[in-house]
């Protein structure tokens, strides 16, 4: 590539960055300090989740490095604390900060996977339901309605419970992840489907769709080329809000003891385990993971709120 | 009027039948009912005999009809774990859950709706911003975490309130109530707040956004242009119109309080049906699980029905047909 | 000055703070209204006319605010009053009427309650007295059976009736001034006429002055005493109505008047003002109109003109400044009359129809679910949108189809291009049958010859696509390789509709409504059509932009030999563009003939009624005949001739027997009264 074309390329890239920076979306992001803070916090969570083995000061699940002699150490700044363990240690002598970092990784991972599956399922069904209509639409929407009249957490709990009873009480290990992720995604597809359907119904009556039909374009072409790009805005908003909800749901399931396997604890599992020691004074084992979970949920929710307001100018 | 109600009731029945079908298939196809009833040593013939006597060899529709028939008579079978009638276990535990849920619902509505109206009408006041930020924390924190934090502060640190159980209860016929003793009331405080908080923030945010939407409507602008007082515009016009959509979702929210009670009950070891359900899941106690499902579904259906009827009285567009169009 | 003005606005300035800086929506605007006077405020969308009205009653939408000037009402300054005091003036002394009667009323209260609420807020009356007054008001605005209707909810009233209720609400406390913001825009022509007559009559009875804000010159021309023409937040010209319409001074007004089609005259092309009104953030310096003005000179681009007296009007234009010697204003219309009853393209005017539909029916099932039907003991509800329609269009002609909303004209368009499968009847194109979906699939190549142009330029372009992708969509696969590929073809198409090929890289939101409509036309042309179905293609556009699009369509028809089916509710537009016109009423064409004939010798009582009702600038100063009734629902159309309940000539036969079309002197007409020759002859207004 010649130098001039490279220059042109980088100029175009700068132009794009500039356009993005000046866009209404970026502007509404910059304007709200709370949103920027939420964005930064979320980014920190994401990075530390991605690079957990390198970020965490200890490997809490390496039996060789964990010593039972270090158990129940309070946070470093409290009398009896150890400077090696900033947030103290748990009943097995694991570093609480490291378990939180690894736990966030699990929480975020399950959250992302669930939302991805829920979104794919919901968007597809919503598009079909909204554009094709008819009996198919009626069936999909009836299911959605019945499901929607029960809270997500109950649906997830039920699906989780059912799959567990089918598999028998011994369902541990990786299969437990599959169970949790499918339970959460089956609980959250409805939001996507309903929103996509509603948006699709609005968009399909618009004349650009009619124009495509006059030109003889087929159903699949119109659904994916015309309608899909136009429903992505609301989908993004719901995905963000659902991510916060999915993280909380996973934590709740794990807290209730029907979530991820105890060998790979998420924040919810940590809180559950720590809860047993709340009364004996070792509060840090449960409170710190709790705070970590609260901040994670809050940040993602704040981002979702901002996205919703920014993409829906009516609400401002 | 009658046809409207009748249609609603019929729809509710259909939903109930669907849930019953799910509940039934859980009961019939998940796990082996026989294995849970007889010992491991019992012979195959004996098992087959039991199958036959329980009607488990009949075709599915026959079994389903029988299942529904029994359910209507509140016959839900016998718990695998406790070897007792599920109906009596539930009857014993339901008052605890209902007392908790109803109190939470009152808190959620009593604070959520006024707060929503206030923040919609005073968008720029610092107090609204405070309430709104607080509400976001409310939706972001999982219920169980709020419970744990409350326990940590009020039970562990200050030792003001009990951290588990219902306290002393008084038996009024079949109903055991914790509302009549000091320890019962004290025990109710934290669980009720925990359970109410999430619904309260949701209701508040919903009322606020609906009301803001309504305040932008043309008829509000026209009402202002006619010089009507702020009070008439806000409470006579805007609030009424806000209530129409709010009623539905609020109704559903109240329904979900009973379901969310599962978590609160677990945190506070509250002896209600939610705790029972979690134990049933952990122990794969299918009859208890499927009965709980039916119970929750019937609550939802009843609430939905009430909501629809309320709707009917609030919105003249449903009550009065288009009539003469001249 | 004989008497003090009722309202005086001095140097009003309205600003909108935005992140891109402060936008000045109204800049240094002054006007006055005398007691009992009707002042029309006209202008294209974005001119700031509604905002002026909102500023006067202190109801600007935030963040907009009055940043300068003063508003004096009845000797009292009202722009700086505290909230509670201005509220006592709103409704009491200044009433307001908004555009959409469907959303202006609180759906949860009876109309009676809404009226009494307002009365009690302003007048010292008891609830009982207020109700009596409310009843009087409802009677006064012409609500039949008012005593019963007072307890009905808004949804039980039709659009026209609701607008009457809105007027009653505005008149509750006998205000001295009524600000009516587009009061008839959302209504059908025949209802529009009723409302205007009513508004004018009531205000003169009550002695109220009206500030009538509208984009419709026709409405202004027969209602207003004086007119203010607004452009980009300023008044360009203000004066007596006949002066402004018939001898406009301002080049913009001259252009605007020329761009309005009129049923009073026939021109080949409308006067065209190029470009469109500047957006608020890019208002040019000097005179804001100068970039579009054919007579702009140096001074116009640097110095802002102020209103100066010219004749009986006041005009803001340097042409009329004493120091100007160089330029003289142009006359109003310079177009030649033509006879357009023959097709615009020569040679092909054969009698053989290009497109033909017979006995076309399009029914829609809007029944509630089965369960509800059983419980409420109601039958199926079928909308008979099109109910036995015959149409034939000859190659090269423009067939205009007019009718009020709900008459089924859009459904006809959509059925003909195949967006709906016809319930019954046949459609054929150039001899090939396209009646069913199978036939359309078989005759793909014929189907490609038909394209469609839509009404809403916002909705007819996919906002996520680039213009080049949009235009390329209709290019048939077989033609993609030809003539230098798709991009060359797209460039050519864009040039054909008066745009630049460079515009292909942009997205629809970067264009104005008129430009979007051009893109929409370019897309239609991509299929190399012979026949274009145009469904209200200019209804969403401002008049000056409408003129551009209508001219473009005429040009394209000539250069490409196109045939048009042009659907519109606007009689003047149809009159301007069509060679043949059909009038639709409840799913049928009741009358069609050559344009000139139809407008000079209308036969059907409905056509006559429409022509009577339509506001038109050629009718300035004339009294209109009031039209009764509203369009019935196509779900349960009247028996016999569907028009009989509103027809002054209906007899028993009309009530029972559906009239068949007959030919009378070149006009196809379906009317028993014409058939029986008991219709009086038509006298043109």
mmCIF file with all atom_site columns, C-alpha atoms in Angstrom, chain C residues 520-614:
data_model
loop_
_atom_site.group_PDB
_atom_site.id
_atom_site.type_symbol
_atom_site.label_atom_id
_atom_site.label_alt_id
_atom_site.label_comp_id
_atom_site.label_asym_id
_atom_site.label_entity_id
_atom_site.label_seq_id
_atom_site.pdbx_PDB_ins_code
_atom_site.Cartn_x
_atom_site.Cartn_y
_atom_site.Cartn_z
_atom_site.occupancy
_atom_site.B_iso_or_equiv
_atom_site.pdbx_formal_charge
_atom_site.auth_seq_id
_atom_site.auth_comp_id
_atom_site.auth_asym_id
_atom_site.auth_atom_id
_atom_site.pdbx_PDB_model_num
ATOM 1  C CA . UNK C 1 520 ? -38.269 7.512  -3.817  1.00 0.00 ? 520 UNK C CA 1
ATOM 2  C CA . UNK C 1 521 ? -39.053 8.362  -7.433  1.00 0.00 ? 521 UNK C CA 1
ATOM 3  C CA . UNK C 1 522 ? -35.523 7.392  -8.501  1.00 0.00 ? 522 UNK C CA 1
ATOM 4  C CA . UNK C 1 523 ? -36.030 4.016  -6.851  1.00 0.00 ? 523 UNK C CA 1
ATOM 5  C CA . UNK C 1 524 ? -39.291 3.531  -8.711  1.00 0.00 ? 524 UNK C CA 1
ATOM 6  C CA . UNK C 1 525 ? -37.608 4.439  -11.986 1.00 0.00 ? 525 UNK C CA 1
ATOM 7  C CA . UNK C 1 526 ? -34.888 1.848  -11.326 1.00 0.00 ? 526 UNK C CA 1
ATOM 8  C CA . UNK C 1 527 ? -37.280 -0.888 -12.336 1.00 0.00 ? 527 UNK C CA 1
ATOM 9  C CA . UNK C 1 528 ? -37.666 0.824  -15.733 1.00 0.00 ? 528 UNK C CA 1
ATOM 10 C CA . UNK C 1 529 ? -41.414 1.032  -15.283 1.00 0.00 ? 529 UNK C CA 1
ATOM 11 C CA . UNK C 1 530 ? -44.047 2.092  -17.763 1.00 0.00 ? 530 UNK C CA 1
ATOM 12 C CA . UNK C 1 531 ? -46.702 2.543  -15.169 1.00 0.00 ? 531 UNK C CA 1
ATOM 13 C CA . UNK C 1 532 ? -46.308 4.376  -11.878 1.00 0.00 ? 532 UNK C CA 1
ATOM 14 C CA . UNK C 1 533 ? -48.837 4.211  -9.086  1.00 0.00 ? 533 UNK C CA 1
ATOM 15 C CA . UNK C 1 534 ? -48.476 7.343  -6.987  1.00 0.00 ? 534 UNK C CA 1
ATOM 16 C CA . UNK C 1 535 ? -50.215 7.192  -3.625  1.00 0.00 ? 535 UNK C CA 1
ATOM 17 C CA . UNK C 1 536 ? -50.558 10.760 -2.323  1.00 0.00 ? 536 UNK C CA 1
ATOM 18 C CA . UNK C 1 537 ? -46.971 11.508 -3.347  1.00 0.00 ? 537 UNK C CA 1
ATOM 19 C CA . UNK C 1 538 ? -47.100 15.174 -2.373  1.00 0.00 ? 538 UNK C CA 1
ATOM 20 C CA . UNK C 1 539 ? -49.497 15.193 0.598   1.00 0.00 ? 539 UNK C CA 1
ATOM 21 C CA . UNK C 1 540 ? -46.720 15.258 3.175   1.00 0.00 ? 540 UNK C CA 1
ATOM 22 C CA . UNK C 1 541 ? -44.826 18.050 1.428   1.00 0.00 ? 541 UNK C CA 1
ATOM 23 C CA . UNK C 1 542 ? -44.959 21.815 1.652   1.00 0.00 ? 542 UNK C CA 1
ATOM 24 C CA . UNK C 1 543 ? -46.574 23.582 -1.299  1.00 0.00 ? 543 UNK C CA 1
ATOM 25 C CA . UNK C 1 544 ? -43.370 24.926 -2.791  1.00 0.00 ? 544 UNK C CA 1
ATOM 26 C CA . UNK C 1 545 ? -41.807 21.473 -2.616  1.00 0.00 ? 545 UNK C CA 1
ATOM 27 C CA . UNK C 1 546 ? -45.027 19.909 -3.890  1.00 0.00 ? 546 UNK C CA 1
ATOM 28 C CA . UNK C 1 547 ? -44.722 22.105 -6.970  1.00 0.00 ? 547 UNK C CA 1
ATOM 29 C CA . UNK C 1 548 ? -41.181 20.824 -7.551  1.00 0.00 ? 548 UNK C CA 1
ATOM 30 C CA . UNK C 1 549 ? -42.285 17.209 -7.328  1.00 0.00 ? 549 UNK C CA 1
ATOM 31 C CA . UNK C 1 550 ? -45.367 17.720 -9.516  1.00 0.00 ? 550 UNK C CA 1
ATOM 32 C CA . UNK C 1 551 ? -43.210 19.462 -12.133 1.00 0.00 ? 551 UNK C CA 1
ATOM 33 C CA . UNK C 1 552 ? -40.666 16.654 -11.957 1.00 0.00 ? 552 UNK C CA 1
ATOM 34 C CA . UNK C 1 553 ? -43.412 14.099 -12.471 1.00 0.00 ? 553 UNK C CA 1
ATOM 35 C CA . UNK C 1 554 ? -44.719 15.963 -15.506 1.00 0.00 ? 554 UNK C CA 1
ATOM 36 C CA . UNK C 1 555 ? -41.195 16.172 -16.948 1.00 0.00 ? 555 UNK C CA 1
ATOM 37 C CA . UNK C 1 556 ? -40.521 12.488 -16.355 1.00 0.00 ? 556 UNK C CA 1
ATOM 38 C CA . UNK C 1 557 ? -43.811 11.517 -17.908 1.00 0.00 ? 557 UNK C CA 1
ATOM 39 C CA . UNK C 1 558 ? -42.879 13.381 -21.039 1.00 0.00 ? 558 UNK C CA 1
ATOM 40 C CA . UNK C 1 559 ? -39.306 12.148 -21.288 1.00 0.00 ? 559 UNK C CA 1
ATOM 41 C CA . UNK C 1 560 ? -39.912 8.519  -20.299 1.00 0.00 ? 560 UNK C CA 1
ATOM 42 C CA . UNK C 1 561 ? -43.418 8.042  -21.646 1.00 0.00 ? 561 UNK C CA 1
ATOM 43 C CA . UNK C 1 562 ? -44.844 7.043  -18.274 1.00 0.00 ? 562 UNK C CA 1
ATOM 44 C CA . UNK C 1 563 ? -48.438 6.340  -17.386 1.00 0.00 ? 563 UNK C CA 1
ATOM 45 C CA . UNK C 1 564 ? -49.613 7.449  -13.946 1.00 0.00 ? 564 UNK C CA 1
ATOM 46 C CA . UNK C 1 565 ? -52.312 6.433  -11.545 1.00 0.00 ? 565 UNK C CA 1
ATOM 47 C CA . UNK C 1 566 ? -52.275 9.448  -9.254  1.00 0.00 ? 566 UNK C CA 1
ATOM 48 C CA . UNK C 1 567 ? -54.093 9.126  -5.953  1.00 0.00 ? 567 UNK C CA 1
ATOM 49 C CA . UNK C 1 568 ? -54.823 12.147 -3.811  1.00 0.00 ? 568 UNK C CA 1
ATOM 50 C CA . UNK C 1 569 ? -57.370 13.692 -1.511  1.00 0.00 ? 569 UNK C CA 1
ATOM 51 C CA . UNK C 1 570 ? -56.451 17.100 -2.873  1.00 0.00 ? 570 UNK C CA 1
ATOM 52 C CA . UNK C 1 571 ? -58.759 18.135 -5.695  1.00 0.00 ? 571 UNK C CA 1
ATOM 53 C CA . UNK C 1 572 ? -56.515 20.958 -6.827  1.00 0.00 ? 572 UNK C CA 1
ATOM 54 C CA . UNK C 1 573 ? -53.482 18.701 -7.172  1.00 0.00 ? 573 UNK C CA 1
ATOM 55 C CA . UNK C 1 574 ? -55.471 16.101 -9.057  1.00 0.00 ? 574 UNK C CA 1
ATOM 56 C CA . UNK C 1 575 ? -56.938 18.798 -11.243 1.00 0.00 ? 575 UNK C CA 1
ATOM 57 C CA . UNK C 1 576 ? -53.454 20.064 -12.006 1.00 0.00 ? 576 UNK C CA 1
ATOM 58 C CA . UNK C 1 577 ? -51.747 16.818 -12.905 1.00 0.00 ? 577 UNK C CA 1
ATOM 59 C CA . UNK C 1 578 ? -54.405 14.512 -14.308 1.00 0.00 ? 578 UNK C CA 1
ATOM 60 C CA . UNK C 1 579 ? -55.784 14.026 -17.753 1.00 0.00 ? 579 UNK C CA 1
ATOM 61 C CA . UNK C 1 580 ? -58.650 11.972 -16.441 1.00 0.00 ? 580 UNK C CA 1
ATOM 62 C CA . UNK C 1 581 ? -60.181 12.039 -12.980 1.00 0.00 ? 581 UNK C CA 1
ATOM 63 C CA . UNK C 1 582 ? -62.220 9.480  -11.083 1.00 0.00 ? 582 UNK C CA 1
ATOM 64 C CA . UNK C 1 583 ? -64.091 10.317 -7.870  1.00 0.00 ? 583 UNK C CA 1
ATOM 65 C CA . UNK C 1 584 ? -64.257 7.560  -5.273  1.00 0.00 ? 584 UNK C CA 1
ATOM 66 C CA . UNK C 1 585 ? -66.839 7.136  -2.556  1.00 0.00 ? 585 UNK C CA 1
ATOM 67 C CA . UNK C 1 586 ? -66.904 4.143  -0.233  1.00 0.00 ? 586 UNK C CA 1
ATOM 68 C CA . UNK C 1 587 ? -65.060 1.683  -2.430  1.00 0.00 ? 587 UNK C CA 1
ATOM 69 C CA . UNK C 1 588 ? -66.535 2.646  -5.797  1.00 0.00 ? 588 UNK C CA 1
ATOM 70 C CA . UNK C 1 589 ? -65.764 5.173  -8.493  1.00 0.00 ? 589 UNK C CA 1
ATOM 71 C CA . UNK C 1 590 ? -68.977 7.185  -8.668  1.00 0.00 ? 590 UNK C CA 1
ATOM 72 C CA . UNK C 1 591 ? -67.944 9.393  -11.568 1.00 0.00 ? 591 UNK C CA 1
ATOM 73 C CA . UNK C 1 592 ? -65.055 9.707  -13.973 1.00 0.00 ? 592 UNK C CA 1
ATOM 74 C CA . UNK C 1 593 ? -64.314 11.755 -17.048 1.00 0.00 ? 593 UNK C CA 1
ATOM 75 C CA . UNK C 1 594 ? -61.692 13.975 -18.641 1.00 0.00 ? 594 UNK C CA 1
ATOM 76 C CA . UNK C 1 595 ? -60.318 16.433 -16.110 1.00 0.00 ? 595 UNK C CA 1
ATOM 77 C CA . UNK C 1 596 ? -61.670 19.603 -17.650 1.00 0.00 ? 596 UNK C CA 1
ATOM 78 C CA . UNK C 1 597 ? -65.105 18.123 -18.076 1.00 0.00 ? 597 UNK C CA 1
ATOM 79 C CA . UNK C 1 598 ? -65.260 16.796 -14.549 1.00 0.00 ? 598 UNK C CA 1
ATOM 80 C CA . UNK C 1 599 ? -64.349 20.107 -12.992 1.00 0.00 ? 599 UNK C CA 1
ATOM 81 C CA . UNK C 1 600 ? -66.588 22.202 -15.219 1.00 0.00 ? 600 UNK C CA 1
ATOM 82 C CA . UNK C 1 601 ? -69.551 19.839 -15.579 1.00 0.00 ? 601 UNK C CA 1
ATOM 83 C CA . UNK C 1 602 ? -69.646 17.664 -12.501 1.00 0.00 ? 602 UNK C CA 1
ATOM 84 C CA . UNK C 1 603 ? -72.654 15.348 -12.460 1.00 0.00 ? 603 UNK C CA 1
ATOM 85 C CA . UNK C 1 604 ? -72.604 13.259 -9.330  1.00 0.00 ? 604 UNK C CA 1
ATOM 86 C CA . UNK C 1 605 ? -73.985 15.041 -6.251  1.00 0.00 ? 605 UNK C CA 1
ATOM 87 C CA . UNK C 1 606 ? -70.897 13.897 -4.325  1.00 0.00 ? 606 UNK C CA 1
ATOM 88 C CA . UNK C 1 607 ? -68.515 15.393 -6.855  1.00 0.00 ? 607 UNK C CA 1
ATOM 89 C CA . UNK C 1 608 ? -70.482 18.605 -6.709  1.00 0.00 ? 608 UNK C CA 1
ATOM 90 C CA . UNK C 1 609 ? -70.353 18.562 -2.954  1.00 0.00 ? 609 UNK C CA 1
ATOM 91 C CA . UNK C 1 610 ? -66.571 18.122 -2.984  1.00 0.00 ? 610 UNK C CA 1
ATOM 92 C CA . UNK C 1 611 ? -66.120 20.935 -5.464  1.00 0.00 ? 611 UNK C CA 1
ATOM 93 C CA . UNK C 1 612 ? -68.295 23.111 -3.296  1.00 0.00 ? 612 UNK C CA 1
ATOM 94 C CA . UNK C 1 613 ? -66.403 22.271 -0.168  1.00 0.00 ? 613 UNK C CA 1
ATOM 95 C CA . UNK C 1 614 ? -62.842 22.530 -1.366  1.00 0.00 ? 614 UNK C CA 1
#
